[in-house]
Structure formats: structure tokens, C-alpha cells
CSV table of C-alpha atoms and ligand atoms in Angstrom, one decimal:
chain,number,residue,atom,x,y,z
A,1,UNK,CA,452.3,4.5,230.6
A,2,UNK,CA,451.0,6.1,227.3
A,3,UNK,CA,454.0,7.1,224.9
A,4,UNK,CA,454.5,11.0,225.4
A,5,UNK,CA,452.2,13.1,222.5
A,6,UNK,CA,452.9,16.4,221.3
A,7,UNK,CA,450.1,18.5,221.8
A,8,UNK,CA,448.9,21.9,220.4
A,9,UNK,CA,447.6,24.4,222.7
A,10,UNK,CA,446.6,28.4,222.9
A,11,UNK,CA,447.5,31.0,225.2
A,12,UNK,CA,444.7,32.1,227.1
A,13,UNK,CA,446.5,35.1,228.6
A,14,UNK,CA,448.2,36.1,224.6
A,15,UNK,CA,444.7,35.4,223.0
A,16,UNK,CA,442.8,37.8,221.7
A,17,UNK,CA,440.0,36.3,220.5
A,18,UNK,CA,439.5,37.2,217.1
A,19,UNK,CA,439.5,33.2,216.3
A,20,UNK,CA,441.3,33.9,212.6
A,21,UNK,CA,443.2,30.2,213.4
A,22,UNK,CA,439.5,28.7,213.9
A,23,UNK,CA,438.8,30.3,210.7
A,24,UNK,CA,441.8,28.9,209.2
A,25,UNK,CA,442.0,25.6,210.5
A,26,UNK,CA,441.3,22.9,207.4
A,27,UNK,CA,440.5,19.9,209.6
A,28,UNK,CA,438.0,22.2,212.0
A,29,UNK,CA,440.2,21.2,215.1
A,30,UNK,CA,440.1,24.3,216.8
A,31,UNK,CA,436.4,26.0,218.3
A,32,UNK,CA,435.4,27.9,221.1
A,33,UNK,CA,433.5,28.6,223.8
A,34,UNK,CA,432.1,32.3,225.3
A,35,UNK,CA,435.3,31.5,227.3
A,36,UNK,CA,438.6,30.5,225.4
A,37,UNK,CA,439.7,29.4,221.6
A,38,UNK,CA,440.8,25.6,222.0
A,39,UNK,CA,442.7,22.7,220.1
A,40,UNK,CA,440.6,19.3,219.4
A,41,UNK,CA,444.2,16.9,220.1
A,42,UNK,CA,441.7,14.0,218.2
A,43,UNK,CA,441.4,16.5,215.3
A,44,UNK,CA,444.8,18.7,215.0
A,45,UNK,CA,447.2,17.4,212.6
A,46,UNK,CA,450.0,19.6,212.9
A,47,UNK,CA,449.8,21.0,209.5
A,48,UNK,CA,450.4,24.5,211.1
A,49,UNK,CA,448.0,26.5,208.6
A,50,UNK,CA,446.7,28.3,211.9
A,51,UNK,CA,450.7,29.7,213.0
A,52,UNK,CA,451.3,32.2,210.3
A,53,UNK,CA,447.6,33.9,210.7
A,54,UNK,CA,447.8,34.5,214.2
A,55,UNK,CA,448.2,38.0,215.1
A,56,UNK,CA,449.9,37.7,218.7
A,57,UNK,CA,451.9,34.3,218.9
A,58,UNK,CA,449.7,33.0,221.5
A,59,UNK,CA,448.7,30.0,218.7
A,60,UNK,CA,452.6,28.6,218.9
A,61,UNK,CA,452.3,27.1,222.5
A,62,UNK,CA,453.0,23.1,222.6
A,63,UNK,CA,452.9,20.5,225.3
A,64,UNK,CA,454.4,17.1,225.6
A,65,UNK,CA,451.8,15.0,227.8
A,66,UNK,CA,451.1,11.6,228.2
A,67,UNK,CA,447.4,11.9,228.1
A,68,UNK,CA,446.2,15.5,226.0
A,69,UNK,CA,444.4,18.1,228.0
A,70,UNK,CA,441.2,17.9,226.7
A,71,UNK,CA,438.6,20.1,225.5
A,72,UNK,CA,436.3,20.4,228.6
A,73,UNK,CA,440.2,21.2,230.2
A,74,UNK,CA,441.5,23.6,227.8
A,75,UNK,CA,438.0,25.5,228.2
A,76,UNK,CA,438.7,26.4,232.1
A,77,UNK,CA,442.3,27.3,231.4
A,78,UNK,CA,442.8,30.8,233.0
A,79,UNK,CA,446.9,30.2,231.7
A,80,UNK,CA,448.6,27.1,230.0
A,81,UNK,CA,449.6,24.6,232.4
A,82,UNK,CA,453.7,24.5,232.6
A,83,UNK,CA,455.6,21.0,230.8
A,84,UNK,CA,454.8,18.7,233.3
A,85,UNK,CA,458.1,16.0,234.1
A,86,UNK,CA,457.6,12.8,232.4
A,87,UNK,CA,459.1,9.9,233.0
A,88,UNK,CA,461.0,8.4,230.1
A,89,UNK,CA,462.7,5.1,230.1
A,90,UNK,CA,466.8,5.8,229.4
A,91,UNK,CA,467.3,4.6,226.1
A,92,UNK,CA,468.8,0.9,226.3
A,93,UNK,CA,473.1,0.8,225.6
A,94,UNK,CA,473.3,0.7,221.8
A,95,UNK,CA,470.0,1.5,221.0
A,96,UNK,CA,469.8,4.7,218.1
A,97,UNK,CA,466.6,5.9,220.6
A,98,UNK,CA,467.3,9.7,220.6
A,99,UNK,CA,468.7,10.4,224.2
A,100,UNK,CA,465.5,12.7,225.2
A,101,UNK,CA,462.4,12.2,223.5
A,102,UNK,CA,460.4,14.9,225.2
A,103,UNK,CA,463.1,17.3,224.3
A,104,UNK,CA,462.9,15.9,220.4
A,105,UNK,CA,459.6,16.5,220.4
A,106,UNK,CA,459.4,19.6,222.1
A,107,UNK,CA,462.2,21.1,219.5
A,108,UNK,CA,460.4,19.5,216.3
A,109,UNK,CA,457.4,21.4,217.5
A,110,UNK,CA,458.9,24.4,217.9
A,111,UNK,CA,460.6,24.2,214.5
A,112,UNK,CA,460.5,27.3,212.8
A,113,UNK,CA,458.6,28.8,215.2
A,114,UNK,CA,460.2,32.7,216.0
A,115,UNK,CA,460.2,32.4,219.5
A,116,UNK,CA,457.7,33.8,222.5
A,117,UNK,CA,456.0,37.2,222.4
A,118,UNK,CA,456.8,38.5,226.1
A,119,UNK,CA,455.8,41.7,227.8
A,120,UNK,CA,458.5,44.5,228.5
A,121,UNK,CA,459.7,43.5,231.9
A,122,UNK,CA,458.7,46.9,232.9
A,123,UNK,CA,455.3,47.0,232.0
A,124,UNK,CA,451.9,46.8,234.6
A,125,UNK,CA,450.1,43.4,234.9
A,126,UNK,CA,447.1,43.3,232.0
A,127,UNK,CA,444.1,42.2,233.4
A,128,UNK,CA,442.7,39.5,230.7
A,129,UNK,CA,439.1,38.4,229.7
A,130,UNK,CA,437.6,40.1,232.5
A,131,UNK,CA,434.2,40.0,229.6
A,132,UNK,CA,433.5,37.4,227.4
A,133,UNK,CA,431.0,36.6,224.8
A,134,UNK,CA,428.4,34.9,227.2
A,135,UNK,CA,429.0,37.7,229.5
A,136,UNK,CA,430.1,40.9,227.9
A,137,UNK,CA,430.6,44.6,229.2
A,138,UNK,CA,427.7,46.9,228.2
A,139,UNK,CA,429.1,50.2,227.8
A,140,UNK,CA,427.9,53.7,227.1
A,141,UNK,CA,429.1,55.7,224.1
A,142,UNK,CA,430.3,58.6,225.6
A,143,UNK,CA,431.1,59.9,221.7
A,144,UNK,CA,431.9,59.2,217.5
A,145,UNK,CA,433.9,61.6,216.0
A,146,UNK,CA,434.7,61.3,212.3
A,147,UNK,CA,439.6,61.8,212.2
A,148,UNK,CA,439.9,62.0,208.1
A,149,UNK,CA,439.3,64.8,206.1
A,150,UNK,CA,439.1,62.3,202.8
A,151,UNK,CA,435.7,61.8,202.0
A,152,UNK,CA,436.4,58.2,200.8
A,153,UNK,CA,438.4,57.7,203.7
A,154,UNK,CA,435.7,57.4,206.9
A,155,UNK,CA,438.3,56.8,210.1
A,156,UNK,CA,436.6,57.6,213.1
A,157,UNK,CA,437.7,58.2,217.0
A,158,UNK,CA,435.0,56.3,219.2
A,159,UNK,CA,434.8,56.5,223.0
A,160,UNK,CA,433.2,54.4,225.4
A,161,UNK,CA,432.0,54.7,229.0
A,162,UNK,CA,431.8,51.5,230.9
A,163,UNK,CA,430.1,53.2,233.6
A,164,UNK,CA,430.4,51.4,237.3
A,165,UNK,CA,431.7,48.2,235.6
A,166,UNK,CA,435.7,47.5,236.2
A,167,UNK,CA,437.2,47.5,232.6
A,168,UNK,CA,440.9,48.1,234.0
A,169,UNK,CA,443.0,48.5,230.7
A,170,UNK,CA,446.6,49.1,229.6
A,171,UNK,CA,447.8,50.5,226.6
A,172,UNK,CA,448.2,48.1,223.5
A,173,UNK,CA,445.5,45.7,224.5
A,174,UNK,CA,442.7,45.2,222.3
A,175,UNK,CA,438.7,44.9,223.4
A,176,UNK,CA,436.1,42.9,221.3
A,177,UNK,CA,433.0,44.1,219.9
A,178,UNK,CA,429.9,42.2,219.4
A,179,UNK,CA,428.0,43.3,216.4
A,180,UNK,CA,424.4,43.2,217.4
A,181,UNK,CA,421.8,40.8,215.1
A,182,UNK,CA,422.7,36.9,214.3
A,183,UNK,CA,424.4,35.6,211.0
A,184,UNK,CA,422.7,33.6,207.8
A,185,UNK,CA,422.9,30.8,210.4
A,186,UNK,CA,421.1,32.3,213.0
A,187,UNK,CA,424.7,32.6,215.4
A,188,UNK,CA,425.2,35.3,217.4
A,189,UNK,CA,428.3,37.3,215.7
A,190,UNK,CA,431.5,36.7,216.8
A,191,UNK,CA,433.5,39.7,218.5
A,192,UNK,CA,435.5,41.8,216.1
A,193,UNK,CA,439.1,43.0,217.8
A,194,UNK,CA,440.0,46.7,218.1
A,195,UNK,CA,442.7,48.1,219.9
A,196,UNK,CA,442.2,50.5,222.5
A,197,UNK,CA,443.7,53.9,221.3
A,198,UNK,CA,442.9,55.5,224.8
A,199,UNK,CA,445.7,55.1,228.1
A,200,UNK,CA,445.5,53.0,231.0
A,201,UNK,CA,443.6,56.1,233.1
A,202,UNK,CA,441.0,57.0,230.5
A,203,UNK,CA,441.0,59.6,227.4
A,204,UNK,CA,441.4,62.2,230.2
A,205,UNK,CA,443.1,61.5,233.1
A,206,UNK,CA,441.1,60.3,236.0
A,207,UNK,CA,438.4,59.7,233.6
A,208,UNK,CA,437.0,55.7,233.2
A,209,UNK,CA,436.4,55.1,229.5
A,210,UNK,CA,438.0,54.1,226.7
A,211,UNK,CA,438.5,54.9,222.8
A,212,UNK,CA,438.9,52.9,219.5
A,213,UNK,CA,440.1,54.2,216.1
A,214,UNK,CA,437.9,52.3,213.5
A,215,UNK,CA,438.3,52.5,209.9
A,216,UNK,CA,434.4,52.2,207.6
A,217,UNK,CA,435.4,49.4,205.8
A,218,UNK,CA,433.1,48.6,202.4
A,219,UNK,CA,430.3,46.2,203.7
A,220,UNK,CA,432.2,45.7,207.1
A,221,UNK,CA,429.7,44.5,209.9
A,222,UNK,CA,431.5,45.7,212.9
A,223,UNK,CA,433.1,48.4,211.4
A,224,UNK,CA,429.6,50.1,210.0
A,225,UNK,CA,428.3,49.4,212.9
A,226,UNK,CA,430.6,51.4,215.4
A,227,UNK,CA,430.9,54.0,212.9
A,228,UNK,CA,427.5,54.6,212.7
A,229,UNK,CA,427.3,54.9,216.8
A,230,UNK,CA,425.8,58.1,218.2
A,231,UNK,CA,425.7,59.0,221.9
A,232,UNK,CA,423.9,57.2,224.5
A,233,UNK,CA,423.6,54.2,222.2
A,234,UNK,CA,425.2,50.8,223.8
A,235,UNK,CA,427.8,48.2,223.0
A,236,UNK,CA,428.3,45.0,223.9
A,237,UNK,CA,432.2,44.6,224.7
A,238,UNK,CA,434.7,41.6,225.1
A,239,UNK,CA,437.9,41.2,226.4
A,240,UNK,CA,440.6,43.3,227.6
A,241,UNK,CA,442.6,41.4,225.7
A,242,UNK,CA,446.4,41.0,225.1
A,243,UNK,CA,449.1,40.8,227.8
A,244,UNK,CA,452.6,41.1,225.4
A,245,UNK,CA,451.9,44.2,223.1
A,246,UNK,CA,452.2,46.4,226.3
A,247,UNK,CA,455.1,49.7,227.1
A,248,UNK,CA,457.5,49.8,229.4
A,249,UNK,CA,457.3,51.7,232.7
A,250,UNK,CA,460.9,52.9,232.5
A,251,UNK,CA,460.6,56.2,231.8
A,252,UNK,CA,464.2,55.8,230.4
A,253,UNK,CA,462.7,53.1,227.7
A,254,UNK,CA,463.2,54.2,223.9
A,255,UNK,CA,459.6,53.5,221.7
A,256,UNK,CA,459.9,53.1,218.2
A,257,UNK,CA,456.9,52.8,216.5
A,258,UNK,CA,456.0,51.7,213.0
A,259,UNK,CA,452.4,52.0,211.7
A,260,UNK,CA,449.5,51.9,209.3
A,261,UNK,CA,446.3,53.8,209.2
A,262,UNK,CA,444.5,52.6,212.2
A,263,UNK,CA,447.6,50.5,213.5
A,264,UNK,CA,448.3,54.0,214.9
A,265,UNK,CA,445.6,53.0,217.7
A,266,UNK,CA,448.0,51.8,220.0
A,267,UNK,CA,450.7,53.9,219.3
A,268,UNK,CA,448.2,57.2,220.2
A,269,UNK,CA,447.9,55.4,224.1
A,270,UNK,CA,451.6,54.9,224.1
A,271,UNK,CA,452.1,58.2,223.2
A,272,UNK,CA,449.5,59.8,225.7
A,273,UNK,CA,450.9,57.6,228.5
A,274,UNK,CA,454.2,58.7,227.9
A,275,UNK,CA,453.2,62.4,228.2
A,276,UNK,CA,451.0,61.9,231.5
A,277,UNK,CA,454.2,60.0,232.9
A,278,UNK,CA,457.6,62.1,233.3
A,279,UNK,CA,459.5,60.2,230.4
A,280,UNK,CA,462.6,61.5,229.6
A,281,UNK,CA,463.5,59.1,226.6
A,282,UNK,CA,462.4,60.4,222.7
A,283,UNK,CA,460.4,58.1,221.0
A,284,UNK,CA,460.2,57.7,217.3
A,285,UNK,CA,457.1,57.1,215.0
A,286,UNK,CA,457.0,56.1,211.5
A,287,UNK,CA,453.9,56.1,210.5
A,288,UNK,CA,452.4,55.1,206.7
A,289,UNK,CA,448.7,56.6,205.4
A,290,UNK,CA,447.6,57.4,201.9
A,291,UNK,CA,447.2,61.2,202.5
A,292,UNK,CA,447.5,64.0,205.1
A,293,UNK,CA,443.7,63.7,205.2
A,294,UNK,CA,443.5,60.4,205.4
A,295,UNK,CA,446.2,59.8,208.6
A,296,UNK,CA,444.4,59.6,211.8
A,297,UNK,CA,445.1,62.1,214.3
A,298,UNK,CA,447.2,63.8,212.1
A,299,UNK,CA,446.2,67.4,213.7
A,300,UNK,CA,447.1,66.4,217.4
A,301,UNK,CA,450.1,64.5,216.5
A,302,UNK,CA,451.7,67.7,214.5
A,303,UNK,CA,451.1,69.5,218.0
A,304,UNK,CA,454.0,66.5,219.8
A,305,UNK,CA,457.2,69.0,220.2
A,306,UNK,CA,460.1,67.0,218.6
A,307,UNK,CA,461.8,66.3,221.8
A,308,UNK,CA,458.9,64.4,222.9
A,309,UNK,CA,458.8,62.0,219.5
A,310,UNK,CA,460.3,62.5,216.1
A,311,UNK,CA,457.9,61.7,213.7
A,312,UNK,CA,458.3,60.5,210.4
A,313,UNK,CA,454.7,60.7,208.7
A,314,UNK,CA,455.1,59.2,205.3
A,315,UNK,CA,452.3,59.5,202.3
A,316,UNK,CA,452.1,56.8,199.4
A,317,UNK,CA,449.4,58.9,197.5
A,318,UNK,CA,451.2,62.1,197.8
A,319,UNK,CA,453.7,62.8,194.9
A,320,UNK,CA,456.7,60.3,195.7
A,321,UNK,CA,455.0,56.8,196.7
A,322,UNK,CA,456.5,56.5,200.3
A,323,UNK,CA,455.9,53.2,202.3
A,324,UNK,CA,457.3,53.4,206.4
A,325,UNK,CA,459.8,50.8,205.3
A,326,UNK,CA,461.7,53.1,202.7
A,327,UNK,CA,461.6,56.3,205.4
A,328,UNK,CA,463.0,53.5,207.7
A,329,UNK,CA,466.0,53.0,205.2
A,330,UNK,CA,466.5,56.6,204.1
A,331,UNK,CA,466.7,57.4,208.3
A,332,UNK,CA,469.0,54.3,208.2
A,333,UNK,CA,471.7,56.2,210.8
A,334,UNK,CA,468.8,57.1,213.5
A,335,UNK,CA,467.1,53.3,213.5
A,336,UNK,CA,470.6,51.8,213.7
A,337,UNK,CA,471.3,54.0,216.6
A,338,UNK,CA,467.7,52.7,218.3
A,339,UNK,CA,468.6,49.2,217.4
A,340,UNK,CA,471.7,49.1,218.9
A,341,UNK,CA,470.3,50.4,221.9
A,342,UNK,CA,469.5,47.6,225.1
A,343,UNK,CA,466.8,50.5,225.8
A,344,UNK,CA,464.9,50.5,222.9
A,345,UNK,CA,461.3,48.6,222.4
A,346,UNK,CA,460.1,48.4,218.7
A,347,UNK,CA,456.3,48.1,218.0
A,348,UNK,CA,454.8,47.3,214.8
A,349,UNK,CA,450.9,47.4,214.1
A,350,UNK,CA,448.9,47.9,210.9
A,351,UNK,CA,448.6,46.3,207.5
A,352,UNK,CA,449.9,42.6,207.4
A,353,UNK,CA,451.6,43.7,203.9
A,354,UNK,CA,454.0,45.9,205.4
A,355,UNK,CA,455.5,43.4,208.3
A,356,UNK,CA,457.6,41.9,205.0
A,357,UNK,CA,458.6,45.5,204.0
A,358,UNK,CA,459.5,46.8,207.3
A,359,UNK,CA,461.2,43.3,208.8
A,360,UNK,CA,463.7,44.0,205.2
A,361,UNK,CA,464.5,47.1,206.2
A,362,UNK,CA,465.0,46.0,209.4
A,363,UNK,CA,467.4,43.4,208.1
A,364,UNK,CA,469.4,46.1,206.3
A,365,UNK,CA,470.0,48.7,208.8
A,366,UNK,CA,471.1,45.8,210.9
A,367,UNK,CA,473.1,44.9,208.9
A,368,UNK,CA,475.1,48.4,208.8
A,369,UNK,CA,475.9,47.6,212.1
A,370,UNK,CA,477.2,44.4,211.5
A,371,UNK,CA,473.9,42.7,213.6
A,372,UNK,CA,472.4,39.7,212.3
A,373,UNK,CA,468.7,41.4,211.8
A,374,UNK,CA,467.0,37.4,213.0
A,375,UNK,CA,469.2,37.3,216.0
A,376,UNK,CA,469.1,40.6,217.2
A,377,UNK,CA,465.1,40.3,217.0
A,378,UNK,CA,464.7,36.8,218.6
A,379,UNK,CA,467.0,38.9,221.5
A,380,UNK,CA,464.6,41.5,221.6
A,381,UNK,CA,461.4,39.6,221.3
A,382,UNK,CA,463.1,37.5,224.3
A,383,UNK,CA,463.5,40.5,226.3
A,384,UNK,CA,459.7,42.2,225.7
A,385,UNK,CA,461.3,44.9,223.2
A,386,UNK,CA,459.8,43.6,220.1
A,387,UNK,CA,456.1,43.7,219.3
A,388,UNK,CA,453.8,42.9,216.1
A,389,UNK,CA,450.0,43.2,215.6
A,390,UNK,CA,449.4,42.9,211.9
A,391,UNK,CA,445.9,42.1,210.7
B,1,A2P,P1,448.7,52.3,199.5
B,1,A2P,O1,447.3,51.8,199.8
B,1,A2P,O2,448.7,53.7,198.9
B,1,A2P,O3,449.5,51.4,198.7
B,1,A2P,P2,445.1,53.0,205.2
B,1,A2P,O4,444.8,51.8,206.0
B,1,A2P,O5,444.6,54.2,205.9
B,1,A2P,O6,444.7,52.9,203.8
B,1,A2P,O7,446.7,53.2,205.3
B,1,A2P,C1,447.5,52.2,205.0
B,1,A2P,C2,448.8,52.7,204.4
B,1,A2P,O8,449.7,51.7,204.3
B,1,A2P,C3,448.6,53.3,203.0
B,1,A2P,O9,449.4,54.4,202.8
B,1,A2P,C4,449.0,52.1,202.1
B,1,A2P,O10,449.5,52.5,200.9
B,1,A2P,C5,450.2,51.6,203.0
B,1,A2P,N1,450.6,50.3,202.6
B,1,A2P,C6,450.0,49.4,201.8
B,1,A2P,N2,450.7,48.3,201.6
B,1,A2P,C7,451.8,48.4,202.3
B,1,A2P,C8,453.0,47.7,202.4
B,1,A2P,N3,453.1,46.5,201.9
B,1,A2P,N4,454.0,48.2,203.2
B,1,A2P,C9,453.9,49.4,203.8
B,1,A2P,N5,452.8,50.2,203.7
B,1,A2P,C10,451.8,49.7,202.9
């Protein structure tokens, strides 16, 4: 019998392709097919460079197994395999053998590690990587309107048909797009991930398509590219992708929901879901952009009566520099009263700069309520009420 091996694998079912840990690996263990992003066990040597970077948790999934799942394996996983039972030998009397290796190894990978993104309990079953890069979704676009008034500040609100092809979606996952043309190396490009800012039954109900909030970026492929859309053209799409960052179905659930710029994407399908539903519960936004001209949607989101959401839309260009995180603390009372609430689902998505800003605030109005802020979250991230998407 081989001795048991830790082994590092990915989520298929988390994964959203945007392959940031193959970018980031040092020792080029992990690659991928049109398929799935997978671990090389000969190559990966735990230095855990890839953790940090991912945006969805589905990189922190481990595995003790005598013989690793290999690469031809790992490529035709459709969801991780469970821990299989292994057979240990008890350790012999008086022998300083810990008592359960599997379980030693299992906790030493898991060390620091902040615990398992889950869906809300409530929440419909995402469909997954229905396309994929060897096969992808061509889709029709349907429209390319331009959100921001700013002039240096291009945010635009893109919708695409996918005609007679099955592209079921919930809100909070993310699709891929495949920038057309090759790279200096003559490879196709690799998707680039957007979240879908459209609800599960299309930007109007009954209707089959789906929108994407994408920011112009300075020399940004994808983003240039989409922006630059007009009707009728095509796009080549991945995915759906993402099966934690979903809403609840209980109409009774309590959304809070931090953002930046166009980490408002998902929040917009939340929101519109939660209108075409009959929720009763108010949700709560807090939402960060430079300017009133520069904050997507800004027009249709002032038009939300405050019983519906309360909205906290927060300016750091505007006279007094306001990041979400310091109208979080100021509103300290009303997000204490959320987090001390078993209803209440917290969803975070924007700049990767704020999640340090917003997790101390988070600490602090926990704290007012005598909660541990790193408990209280690895309760709620148990339970599918916390969610992060940082990029
Ligand atoms: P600023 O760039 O003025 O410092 P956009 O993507 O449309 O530029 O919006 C992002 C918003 O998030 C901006 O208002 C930006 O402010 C703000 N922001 C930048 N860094 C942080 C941070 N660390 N925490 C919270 N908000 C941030």
C-alpha cells in the first residue's frame, strides 16, 4: 500500500475559469484544458501562492489518496471526487505515530484556509460549464449601451441573445468571453470572466438573454473589445460559471450588499430578481464609485423606493473621500442589526483593495455586538450567507 499523499485539487463546480492560480503558480503545476483548470501532483509543491489569488475558494479543495488523481482524471471531473476511506495501520502501543494520519494531513492542509464557499441553502441549482473554450456559445448582441456620464469613465451595459442555444443562468454567476484574434504566441485567448448583471429569466421577464456591465479599461483586450460591440455582431461565450455566489429563494432572506464600480453587476440581478419575486425582506446596498457620473446604473437605482433597498451610494471623488467601508462604520447600528440576523446574506464584489477595508469594518461593528467578527463569518460562510468576488 502506497503511504497516503496530500493532494491539491480544484472545484470544478466553484471554478470559474479565469485561471489567475495558473497564472500565479511559480512551479507551472497547474494548466488546463477547453474543459477544467487542474493540479500537476508531480509538480505542486504546496507553497500555496495560488490560495490567496483565487477569487471563489474553489482553489482550497484537498484530497488524501494513496495514488493522486491524475491529470487525464482531474480533466473529466464534472465534481471532486469525495475523501475516499483509507486504510491506515493503528499506530503500534508506544509509538509517537499521530493517532490519524489522514486526519493530520487533511487539517495541515487546511491550515489557514477560511473555510468552504457554499450556496444559500435556498438558492436554485446553477447549471455549470454547459460552454467551454473548445466549444463555446455563439451569441447575438442584442445591444451596447454606454451607463457613465464621465467621459474618462467608459462603463457600458451589454446584452446578449443566445438565440435557440440553452444558456440557463442564475444570478451571481459569471460567463467567459473569448476575445477573438490569437496572442504573440499564436494561442487562442483565454476567456476573460464577467458577471452576469441580468436575472435568471432574462433582462425582461420571459425574455432569453443576458447582460454584462464592463468597465473600458486602458489597453484591456476583452474589455475594448465588448465595449466596442454593436448590434448583430457575435461573441463567443464560456461558462455559466459559479455555483456559491448565488441569492436565496426565501423571500424572507435579508441581502446586504457591498460593492465597487462594476462589482455592482451582480448586485443589479439580485436586485431585479428580488422585485420580479414577492420579497418582503429590505435589502441594503453600499455601494463605492468615484462620482455620481461615474456609478453604473445610478439613474435606475435612485428609482428603488426605500422599502424595497436602502441604499447607501458613497463617492470618493466627491468632496469628503468616502470609501463603502467608512459608510459601513458610520451606519454601524443598521449593519449590526443585519449581522445579528440568522436571515441575513452578505455579498461582497468589486475591487480586491476594499475586501481589507470592508472585512475591518466588519470586525468592528461586530464587535459592538460582542461577536467575534472571524467566527461569526466562518458561521455565515458555513451556512451560504457570506459571499466574496474580488478581482
Ligand atoms: P478611488 O479610486 O477614488 O480611490 P471604479 O472601479 O468605478 O473606479 O470604482 C471603484 C471605487 O472604489 C472608486 O470610488 C475607488 O476610489 C474605490 N476604491 C478604491 N480603493 C478602495 C478600497 N481599498 N476600499 C474601498 N473602495 C476603494
Amino acid at each position: 500500500m502506497n503511504k497516503p499523499l496530500k493532494q491539491h485539487l480544484i472545484d470544478p463546480e466553484i471554478c470559474i475559469r479565469c485561471y489567475t492560480c495558473e497564472m500565479t503558480c511559480p512551479v507551472g503545476a497547474i494548466e488546463h484544458d477547453d474543459n477544467n483548470v487542474v493540479v500537476d501532483a508531480t509538480k505542486c509543491n504546496f507553497c500555496m501562492d495560488c490560495i490567496p489569488v483565487c477569487p471563489t475558494g474553489s482553489i482550497d479543495e484537498w484530497r488524501v489518496v494513496e495514488t493522486p488523481y491524475s491529470l487525464e482524471q482531474q480533466y473529466e471531473f464534472e465534481e471532486l471526487p469525495d475523501q475516499q476511506e483509507i486504510e491506515t495501520a493503528a499506530p503500534s502501543e508506544g509509538s509517537d505515530e499521530v493517532a490519524d494520519p489522514i486526519a493530520a494531513l487533511l487539517a495541515e492542509a487546511h491550515q489557514g484556509a477560511g473555510g468552504k464557499a457554499r450556496a444559500p441553502i435556498s438558492a436554485a441549482k446553477a447549471a455549470v460549464n454547459m460552454y467551454n473554450l473548445g466549444k463555446p456559445a455563439r451569441m447575438t448582441v442584442q445591444g451596447n449601451y454606454r451607463l457613465t456620464d464621465d467621459p474618462d469613465h467608459d462603463v457600458r451595459h451589454i446584452i446578449l441573445d443566445p438565440g435557440a442555444l440553452p444558456f440557463p443562468v442564475l444570478e451571481g454567476q459569471s460567463v467567459g468571453i473569448i476575445p477573438p484574434g490569437k496572442d504573440a504566441e499564436g494561442n487562442a485567448h483565454l476567456p476573460r470572466l464577467y458577471s452576469i448583471s441580468s436575472p435568471r429569466d432574462g433582462e425582461r421577464p420571459g425574455y432569453h438573454n443576458i447582460s454584462l456591465t464592463v468597465k473600458r479599461e486602458d489597453g484591456g483586450l476583452a474589455s475594448n473589445y465588448l465595449c466596442n460591440l454593436a448590434q448583430g455582431d457575435t461573441v463567443n461565450v464560456t461558462g455559466p460559471f459559479g455555483a456559491t455566489f448565488l441569492m436565496p429563494n426565501d423571500t424572507k432572506a435579508r441581502l446586504l450588499m457591498i460593492c465597487t464600480g462594476t462589482g455592482s453587476a451582480p448586485m443589479r440581478a439580485f436586485t431585479m430578481q428580488r422585485q420580479r419575486s414577492n420579497a418582503t425582506a429590505q435589502m441594503t446596498m453600499f455601494f463605492g464609485a468615484r462620482t455620481p457620473d461615474s456609478l453604473p446604473y445610478f439613474g435606475p437605482l435612485k428609482k428603488i423606493p426605500e422599502a424595497q433597498m436602502k441604499q447607501h451610494l458613497v463617492f470618493s471623488r466627491t468632496g469628503d473621500k468616502e470609501y463603502v467601508q467608512d459608510r459601513m462604520v458610520a451606519e454601524e447600528e443598521a449593519v449590526a442589526d443585519l449581522l445579528a440576523d440568522e436571515n441575513t446574506y452578505i455579498y461582497i464584489c468589486g475591487l480586491k483593495g476594499m475586501e481589507e477595508g470592508v472585512e475591518l469594518a466588519l470586525t468592528s461593528i461586530s464587535e459592538s455586538i460582542g461577536q467575534q467578527w472571524t467566527a461569526l463569518r466562518d458561521v455565515m460562510r458555513e451556512e451560504g450567507r457570506y459571499h466574496v468576488e474580488t478581482y
